[in-house]
């Protein structure tokens, strides 16, 4: 199973930029460590993390509006993306899994994932894509990965997940799955295997 943002496309930086714009507008500090905690976490969960250090508190209705505002910035940023914005090796990585006779699922917390898959031209590469709108508990909860396994009809222990976020690695492990981390050891020290980028992914390494 594949995460999308930060694994297949460089959209983690776009989420980050959209949050930064909102953070600046409301005067909430957003440093690297906080941004790292927000990675992989759903929209509302990310907002709650950002607001931990906001200069004032917000009502429920205001929070809904703030989350919508961030999303409008993000949607604007992804509006012009196309197949050229796939990370190098991303398409080949998913295709290699299929060629090995294995099933592929997308497990992205983003409710913009369906639109992004279409824009990137990779929707057809997945046997199953989780509908993030139906996931109640955000990564690091295992719910999204268990839903992906069940959508594929595969036991969790037989699944391998690829993730760029610490919350995603924790979610994979909580689901009983092996976790490939894409990024730096600093952030992803819990990953079973750490790769610098998706281009380094080699499925033959994981097949017995
Ligand atoms: C995850 C991103 O894939 O999706 C998070 O890593 C983001 O940064 C989350 O908050 C939810 O995305 P969206 O598009 O539904 O706001
Ligand atoms: Mg990600």
PDB file of C-alpha atoms and ligand atoms in Angstrom:
ATOM      1  CA  UNK A   1       0.000   0.000   0.000  1.00  0.00           C
ATOM      2  CA  UNK A   2       1.153   3.430  -0.930  1.00  0.00           C
ATOM      3  CA  UNK A   3       0.732   6.790   0.700  1.00  0.00           C
ATOM      4  CA  UNK A   4       0.408   9.601  -1.850  1.00  0.00           C
ATOM      5  CA  UNK A   5       1.546  12.980  -0.529  1.00  0.00           C
ATOM      6  CA  UNK A   6       5.333  13.000  -0.222  1.00  0.00           C
ATOM      7  CA  UNK A   7       5.684   9.472  -1.610  1.00  0.00           C
ATOM      8  CA  UNK A   8       4.330   9.513  -5.168  1.00  0.00           C
ATOM      9  CA  UNK A   9       4.131  13.279  -5.641  1.00  0.00           C
ATOM     10  CA  UNK A  10       5.892  16.180  -4.006  1.00  0.00           C
ATOM     11  CA  UNK A  11       2.641  17.444  -2.508  1.00  0.00           C
ATOM     12  CA  UNK A  12       3.777  17.257   1.132  1.00  0.00           C
ATOM     13  CA  UNK A  13       5.555  20.574   0.515  1.00  0.00           C
ATOM     14  CA  UNK A  14       2.321  22.025  -0.930  1.00  0.00           C
ATOM     15  CA  UNK A  15       0.331  20.970   2.155  1.00  0.00           C
ATOM     16  CA  UNK A  16       3.088  22.548   4.201  1.00  0.00           C
ATOM     17  CA  UNK A  17       2.968  25.789   2.168  1.00  0.00           C
ATOM     18  CA  UNK A  18      -0.826  26.015   2.520  1.00  0.00           C
ATOM     19  CA  UNK A  19      -0.604  25.498   6.296  1.00  0.00           C
ATOM     20  CA  UNK A  20       2.198  28.069   6.471  1.00  0.00           C
ATOM     21  CA  UNK A  21       0.010  30.660   4.745  1.00  0.00           C
ATOM     22  CA  UNK A  22      -2.783  30.039   7.250  1.00  0.00           C
ATOM     23  CA  UNK A  23      -0.320  29.997  10.154  1.00  0.00           C
ATOM     24  CA  UNK A  24       1.082  33.382   9.122  1.00  0.00           C
ATOM     25  CA  UNK A  25      -2.406  34.845   8.801  1.00  0.00           C
ATOM     26  CA  UNK A  26      -3.451  33.806  12.302  1.00  0.00           C
ATOM     27  CA  UNK A  27      -0.059  34.412  13.911  1.00  0.00           C
ATOM     28  CA  UNK A  28       0.577  30.788  14.895  1.00  0.00           C
ATOM     29  CA  UNK A  29       4.228  29.656  14.844  1.00  0.00           C
ATOM     30  CA  UNK A  30       4.884  26.713  12.532  1.00  0.00           C
ATOM     31  CA  UNK A  31       8.380  25.284  12.893  1.00  0.00           C
ATOM     32  CA  UNK A  32       9.866  22.159  11.304  1.00  0.00           C
ATOM     33  CA  UNK A  33       9.098  19.927  14.275  1.00  0.00           C
ATOM     34  CA  UNK A  34       5.434  20.963  14.333  1.00  0.00           C
ATOM     35  CA  UNK A  35       5.163  20.577  10.542  1.00  0.00           C
ATOM     36  CA  UNK A  36       6.679  17.093  10.899  1.00  0.00           C
ATOM     37  CA  UNK A  37       3.994  16.125  13.415  1.00  0.00           C
ATOM     38  CA  UNK A  38       1.289  17.331  11.014  1.00  0.00           C
ATOM     39  CA  UNK A  39       2.599  15.196   8.147  1.00  0.00           C
ATOM     40  CA  UNK A  40       0.258  12.375   7.177  1.00  0.00           C
ATOM     41  CA  UNK A  41      -2.354  13.546   9.679  1.00  0.00           C
ATOM     42  CA  UNK A  42      -5.819  14.417   8.358  1.00  0.00           C
ATOM     43  CA  UNK A  43      -6.958  17.986   7.792  1.00  0.00           C
ATOM     44  CA  UNK A  44      -8.677  18.559  11.111  1.00  0.00           C
ATOM     45  CA  UNK A  45      -5.995  16.752  13.090  1.00  0.00           C
ATOM     46  CA  UNK A  46      -3.344  18.904  11.444  1.00  0.00           C
ATOM     47  CA  UNK A  47      -5.272  22.071  12.280  1.00  0.00           C
ATOM     48  CA  UNK A  48      -5.543  21.009  15.915  1.00  0.00           C
ATOM     49  CA  UNK A  49      -1.748  20.577  16.038  1.00  0.00           C
ATOM     50  CA  UNK A  50      -1.216  24.016  14.452  1.00  0.00           C
ATOM     51  CA  UNK A  51      -3.625  25.652  16.914  1.00  0.00           C
ATOM     52  CA  UNK A  52      -1.797  24.251  19.964  1.00  0.00           C
ATOM     53  CA  UNK A  53       0.401  27.345  19.807  1.00  0.00           C
ATOM     54  CA  UNK A  54      -2.029  29.847  18.320  1.00  0.00           C
ATOM     55  CA  UNK A  55      -2.284  33.175  20.163  1.00  0.00           C
ATOM     56  CA  UNK A  56      -5.976  32.661  20.886  1.00  0.00           C
ATOM     57  CA  UNK A  57      -8.539  29.874  20.989  1.00  0.00           C
ATOM     58  CA  UNK A  58     -11.101  29.232  18.259  1.00  0.00           C
ATOM     59  CA  UNK A  59     -14.716  28.097  18.330  1.00  0.00           C
ATOM     60  CA  UNK A  60     -15.760  24.937  16.524  1.00  0.00           C
ATOM     61  CA  UNK A  61     -17.299  26.964  13.680  1.00  0.00           C
ATOM     62  CA  UNK A  62     -14.099  28.997  13.332  1.00  0.00           C
ATOM     63  CA  UNK A  63     -12.025  25.797  13.185  1.00  0.00           C
ATOM     64  CA  UNK A  64     -14.201  24.449  10.393  1.00  0.00           C
ATOM     65  CA  UNK A  65     -13.664  27.712   8.518  1.00  0.00           C
ATOM     66  CA  UNK A  66      -9.882  27.648   9.114  1.00  0.00           C
ATOM     67  CA  UNK A  67      -9.626  24.068   7.801  1.00  0.00           C
ATOM     68  CA  UNK A  68     -11.646  25.066   4.721  1.00  0.00           C
ATOM     69  CA  UNK A  69      -9.395  28.084   4.184  1.00  0.00           C
ATOM     70  CA  UNK A  70      -6.261  25.933   4.274  1.00  0.00           C
ATOM     71  CA  UNK A  71      -7.872  23.540   1.824  1.00  0.00           C
ATOM     72  CA  UNK A  72      -8.699  26.365  -0.585  1.00  0.00           C
ATOM     73  CA  UNK A  73      -5.010  27.364  -0.596  1.00  0.00           C
ATOM     74  CA  UNK A  74      -3.997  23.742  -1.173  1.00  0.00           C
ATOM     75  CA  UNK A  75      -6.536  23.161  -3.950  1.00  0.00           C
ATOM     76  CA  UNK A  76      -5.196  26.260  -5.675  1.00  0.00           C
ATOM     77  CA  UNK A  77      -1.640  24.881  -5.419  1.00  0.00           C
ATOM     78  CA  UNK A  78      -2.522  21.485  -6.927  1.00  0.00           C
ATOM     79  CA  UNK A  79      -4.729  23.002  -9.621  1.00  0.00           C
ATOM     80  CA  UNK A  80      -2.052  22.933 -12.277  1.00  0.00           C
ATOM     81  CA  UNK A  81      -0.394  19.597 -11.472  1.00  0.00           C
ATOM     82  CA  UNK A  82      -0.086  16.934 -14.168  1.00  0.00           C
ATOM     83  CA  UNK A  83       1.721  13.621 -14.849  1.00  0.00           C
ATOM     84  CA  UNK A  84       5.022  15.521 -14.983  1.00  0.00           C
ATOM     85  CA  UNK A  85       4.645  16.183 -11.252  1.00  0.00           C
ATOM     86  CA  UNK A  86       4.918  12.540 -10.245  1.00  0.00           C
ATOM     87  CA  UNK A  87       8.140  12.043  -8.303  1.00  0.00           C
ATOM     88  CA  UNK A  88      10.865  10.292 -10.336  1.00  0.00           C
ATOM     89  CA  UNK A  89      10.354   6.532 -10.120  1.00  0.00           C
ATOM     90  CA  UNK A  90       6.860   6.769  -8.608  1.00  0.00           C
ATOM     91  CA  UNK A  91       4.979   5.251 -11.531  1.00  0.00           C
ATOM     92  CA  UNK A  92       7.670   2.576 -11.967  1.00  0.00           C
ATOM     93  CA  UNK A  93       7.463   1.655  -8.274  1.00  0.00           C
ATOM     94  CA  UNK A  94       3.714   1.011  -8.358  1.00  0.00           C
ATOM     95  CA  UNK A  95       3.971  -0.769 -11.711  1.00  0.00           C
ATOM     96  CA  UNK A  96       6.734  -3.043 -10.400  1.00  0.00           C
ATOM     97  CA  UNK A  97       4.475  -4.192  -7.567  1.00  0.00           C
ATOM     98  CA  UNK A  98       1.736  -5.065 -10.055  1.00  0.00           C
ATOM     99  CA  UNK A  99       4.209  -6.822 -12.325  1.00  0.00           C
ATOM    100  CA  UNK A 100       5.301  -8.945  -9.349  1.00  0.00           C
ATOM    101  CA  UNK A 101       1.697 -10.191  -9.194  1.00  0.00           C
ATOM    102  CA  UNK A 102       0.839  -8.237  -6.051  1.00  0.00           C
ATOM    103  CA  UNK A 103      -2.127  -5.965  -5.453  1.00  0.00           C
ATOM    104  CA  UNK A 104      -1.805  -2.223  -4.970  1.00  0.00           C
ATOM    105  CA  UNK A 105      -3.805   0.102  -2.744  1.00  0.00           C
ATOM    106  CA  UNK A 106      -3.684   3.807  -2.092  1.00  0.00           C
ATOM    107  CA  UNK A 107      -3.991   4.774   1.573  1.00  0.00           C
ATOM    108  CA  UNK A 108      -3.897   8.568   1.610  1.00  0.00           C
ATOM    109  CA  UNK A 109      -5.547  10.619   4.341  1.00  0.00           C
ATOM    110  CA  UNK A 110      -6.213  13.328   1.770  1.00  0.00           C
ATOM    111  CA  UNK A 111      -9.729  13.987   0.600  1.00  0.00           C
ATOM    112  CA  UNK A 112      -8.087  15.550  -2.443  1.00  0.00           C
ATOM    113  CA  UNK A 113      -6.467  12.206  -3.369  1.00  0.00           C
ATOM    114  CA  UNK A 114      -8.997  11.145  -6.052  1.00  0.00           C
ATOM    115  CA  UNK A 115      -8.531  14.445  -7.883  1.00  0.00           C
ATOM    116  CA  UNK A 116      -4.759  14.174  -7.533  1.00  0.00           C
ATOM    117  CA  UNK A 117      -4.664  10.576  -8.835  1.00  0.00           C
ATOM    118  CA  UNK A 118      -6.546  11.724 -11.937  1.00  0.00           C
ATOM    119  CA  UNK A 119      -4.289  14.723 -12.464  1.00  0.00           C
ATOM    120  CA  UNK A 120      -1.163  12.597 -12.072  1.00  0.00           C
ATOM    121  CA  UNK A 121      -2.596   9.948 -14.412  1.00  0.00           C
ATOM    122  CA  UNK A 122      -2.084   7.016 -12.027  1.00  0.00           C
ATOM    123  CA  UNK A 123      -5.637   6.218 -10.851  1.00  0.00           C
ATOM    124  CA  UNK A 124      -5.718   3.005 -12.910  1.00  0.00           C
ATOM    125  CA  UNK A 125      -2.573   1.655 -11.199  1.00  0.00           C
ATOM    126  CA  UNK A 126      -4.429   0.929  -7.955  1.00  0.00           C
ATOM    127  CA  UNK A 127      -6.621  -2.072  -7.311  1.00  0.00           C
ATOM    128  CA  UNK A 128      -8.190  -0.180  -4.438  1.00  0.00           C
ATOM    129  CA  UNK A 129      -8.099   3.390  -3.141  1.00  0.00           C
ATOM    130  CA  UNK A 130      -9.366   4.148   0.353  1.00  0.00           C
ATOM    131  CA  UNK A 131     -12.001   6.897   0.552  1.00  0.00           C
ATOM    132  CA  UNK A 132     -10.409   9.205   3.139  1.00  0.00           C
ATOM    133  CA  UNK A 133     -13.814  10.739   3.869  1.00  0.00           C
ATOM    134  CA  UNK A 134     -14.899   7.443   5.415  1.00  0.00           C
ATOM    135  CA  UNK A 135     -11.934   7.117   7.777  1.00  0.00           C
ATOM    136  CA  UNK A 136     -12.816   8.230  11.316  1.00  0.00           C
ATOM    137  CA  UNK A 137      -9.410   8.045  12.989  1.00  0.00           C
ATOM    138  CA  UNK A 138      -6.354   9.688  11.434  1.00  0.00           C
ATOM    139  CA  UNK A 139      -2.900   8.113  11.119  1.00  0.00           C
ATOM    140  CA  UNK A 140      -1.163   7.075  13.435  1.00  0.00           C
ATOM    141  CA  UNK A 141      -4.351   5.043  13.991  1.00  0.00           C
ATOM    142  CA  UNK A 142      -4.201   1.915  11.783  1.00  0.00           C
ATOM    143  CA  UNK A 143      -7.773   2.357  10.471  1.00  0.00           C
ATOM    144  CA  UNK A 144      -6.858   3.583   6.971  1.00  0.00           C
ATOM    145  CA  UNK A 145      -4.368   0.755   6.336  1.00  0.00           C
ATOM    146  CA  UNK A 146      -6.741  -1.885   7.684  1.00  0.00           C
ATOM    147  CA  UNK A 147      -9.434  -0.490   5.363  1.00  0.00           C
ATOM    148  CA  UNK A 148      -6.977  -0.742   2.451  1.00  0.00           C
ATOM    149  CA  UNK A 149      -6.138  -4.378   3.286  1.00  0.00           C
ATOM    150  CA  UNK A 150      -9.792  -5.235   3.603  1.00  0.00           C
ATOM    151  CA  UNK A 151     -10.535  -3.467   0.305  1.00  0.00           C
ATOM    152  CA  UNK A 152      -7.913  -5.650  -1.362  1.00  0.00           C
ATOM    153  CA  UNK A 153      -9.027  -8.781   0.473  1.00  0.00           C
ATOM    154  CA  UNK A 154      -5.512  -9.336   1.831  1.00  0.00           C
ATOM    155  CA  UNK A 155      -4.436 -10.065   5.418  1.00  0.00           C
ATOM    156  CA  UNK A 156      -2.660  -7.092   7.063  1.00  0.00           C
ATOM    157  CA  UNK A 157       0.403  -9.231   7.883  1.00  0.00           C
ATOM    158  CA  UNK A 158       0.898  -9.784   4.169  1.00  0.00           C
ATOM    159  CA  UNK A 159       0.947  -6.075   3.405  1.00  0.00           C
ATOM    160  CA  UNK A 160       3.834  -3.707   2.876  1.00  0.00           C
ATOM    161  CA  UNK A 161       3.310   0.027   3.191  1.00  0.00           C
ATOM    162  CA  UNK A 162       5.305   2.941   1.816  1.00  0.00           C
ATOM    163  CA  UNK A 163       5.163   6.161   3.831  1.00  0.00           C
ATOM    164  CA  UNK A 164       6.947   9.496   4.212  1.00  0.00           C
ATOM    165  CA  UNK A 165       5.441  10.464   7.573  1.00  0.00           C
ATOM    166  CA  UNK A 166       6.221   9.255  11.091  1.00  0.00           C
ATOM    167  CA  UNK A 167       2.460   9.057  11.762  1.00  0.00           C
ATOM    168  CA  UNK A 168       2.148   6.795   8.710  1.00  0.00           C
ATOM    169  CA  UNK A 169       4.928   4.452   9.839  1.00  0.00           C
ATOM    170  CA  UNK A 170       3.272   4.183  13.257  1.00  0.00           C
ATOM    171  CA  UNK A 171      -0.099   3.495  11.606  1.00  0.00           C
ATOM    172  CA  UNK A 172       1.406   0.721   9.449  1.00  0.00           C
ATOM    173  CA  UNK A 173       2.995  -0.943  12.454  1.00  0.00           C
ATOM    174  CA  UNK A 174      -0.214  -0.656  14.461  1.00  0.00           C
ATOM    175  CA  UNK A 175      -1.947  -2.412  11.548  1.00  0.00           C
ATOM    176  CA  UNK A 176       0.626  -5.228  11.718  1.00  0.00           C
ATOM    177  CA  UNK A 177       2.232  -4.265   8.417  1.00  0.00           C
ATOM    178  CA  UNK A 178       5.847  -3.809   7.358  1.00  0.00           C
ATOM    179  CA  UNK A 179       6.792  -0.179   6.790  1.00  0.00           C
ATOM    180  CA  UNK A 180       9.074   1.310   4.182  1.00  0.00           C
ATOM    181  CA  UNK A 181      10.004   4.882   5.040  1.00  0.00           C
ATOM    182  CA  UNK A 182      10.756   7.437   2.346  1.00  0.00           C
ATOM    183  CA  UNK A 183      12.874  10.242   3.769  1.00  0.00           C
ATOM    184  CA  UNK A 184      15.360  10.888   6.537  1.00  0.00           C
ATOM    185  CA  UNK A 185      16.266   8.686   9.510  1.00  0.00           C
ATOM    186  CA  UNK A 186      15.827  11.688  11.797  1.00  0.00           C
ATOM    187  CA  UNK A 187      12.083  11.632  11.189  1.00  0.00           C
ATOM    188  CA  UNK A 188      11.511   7.991  10.218  1.00  0.00           C
ATOM    189  CA  UNK A 189      13.737   6.026  12.608  1.00  0.00           C
ATOM    190  CA  UNK A 190      10.916   3.507  13.234  1.00  0.00           C
ATOM    191  CA  UNK A 191      10.679   2.381   9.605  1.00  0.00           C
ATOM    192  CA  UNK A 192      11.684  -1.236   8.879  1.00  0.00           C
ATOM    193  CA  UNK A 193      13.501  -0.102   5.750  1.00  0.00           C
ATOM    194  CA  UNK A 194      14.483   3.466   4.989  1.00  0.00           C
ATOM    195  CA  UNK A 195      14.899   4.776   1.441  1.00  0.00           C
ATOM    196  CA  UNK A 196      15.934   8.273   0.382  1.00  0.00           C
ATOM    197  CA  UNK A 197      13.184   8.485  -2.255  1.00  0.00           C
ATOM    198  CA  UNK A 198      10.626   6.390  -4.134  1.00  0.00           C
ATOM    199  CA  UNK A 199      13.092   5.885  -7.020  1.00  0.00           C
ATOM    200  CA  UNK A 200      15.080   3.618  -4.682  1.00  0.00           C
ATOM    201  CA  UNK A 201      12.080   1.323  -4.101  1.00  0.00           C
ATOM    202  CA  UNK A 202      12.739  -2.229  -5.302  1.00  0.00           C
ATOM    203  CA  UNK A 203       9.921  -4.722  -4.734  1.00  0.00           C
ATOM    204  CA  UNK A 204      12.163  -7.742  -5.359  1.00  0.00           C
ATOM    205  CA  UNK A 205      13.808  -6.950  -2.022  1.00  0.00           C
ATOM    206  CA  UNK A 206      10.556  -7.720  -0.229  1.00  0.00           C
ATOM    207  CA  UNK A 207       9.467 -10.880  -1.997  1.00  0.00           C
ATOM    208  CA  UNK A 208      10.519 -14.167  -0.438  1.00  0.00           C
TER     209      UNK A 208
HETATM  210  C1  LIG B   1      -2.114  13.628   3.975  1.00  0.00           C
HETATM  211  C2  LIG B   1      -1.072  14.715   4.093  1.00  0.00           C
HETATM  212  O1  LIG B   1      -1.801  12.823   2.885  1.00  0.00           O
HETATM  213  O2  LIG B   1      -3.401  14.204   3.784  1.00  0.00           O
HETATM  214  C3  LIG B   1      -1.459  15.704   5.182  1.00  0.00           C
HETATM  215  O3  LIG B   1       0.177  14.127   4.392  1.00  0.00           O
HETATM  216  C4  LIG B   1      -2.860  16.229   4.947  1.00  0.00           C
HETATM  217  O4  LIG B   1      -0.539  16.757   5.172  1.00  0.00           O
HETATM  218  C5  LIG B   1      -3.833  15.064   4.828  1.00  0.00           C
HETATM  219  O5  LIG B   1      -3.265  17.045   6.039  1.00  0.00           O
HETATM  220  C6  LIG B   1      -5.264  15.505   4.555  1.00  0.00           C
HETATM  221  O6  LIG B   1      -5.334  16.110   3.296  1.00  0.00           O
HETATM  222  P1  LIG B   1      -6.580  16.923   2.754  1.00  0.00           P
HETATM  223  O7  LIG B   1      -6.252  17.128   1.291  1.00  0.00           O
HETATM  224  O8  LIG B   1      -7.802  16.074   2.932  1.00  0.00           O
HETATM  225  O9  LIG B   1      -6.669  18.195   3.509  1.00  0.00           O
HETATM  226 MG1  LIG B   2       2.562  11.401   3.057  1.00  0.00          MG
END
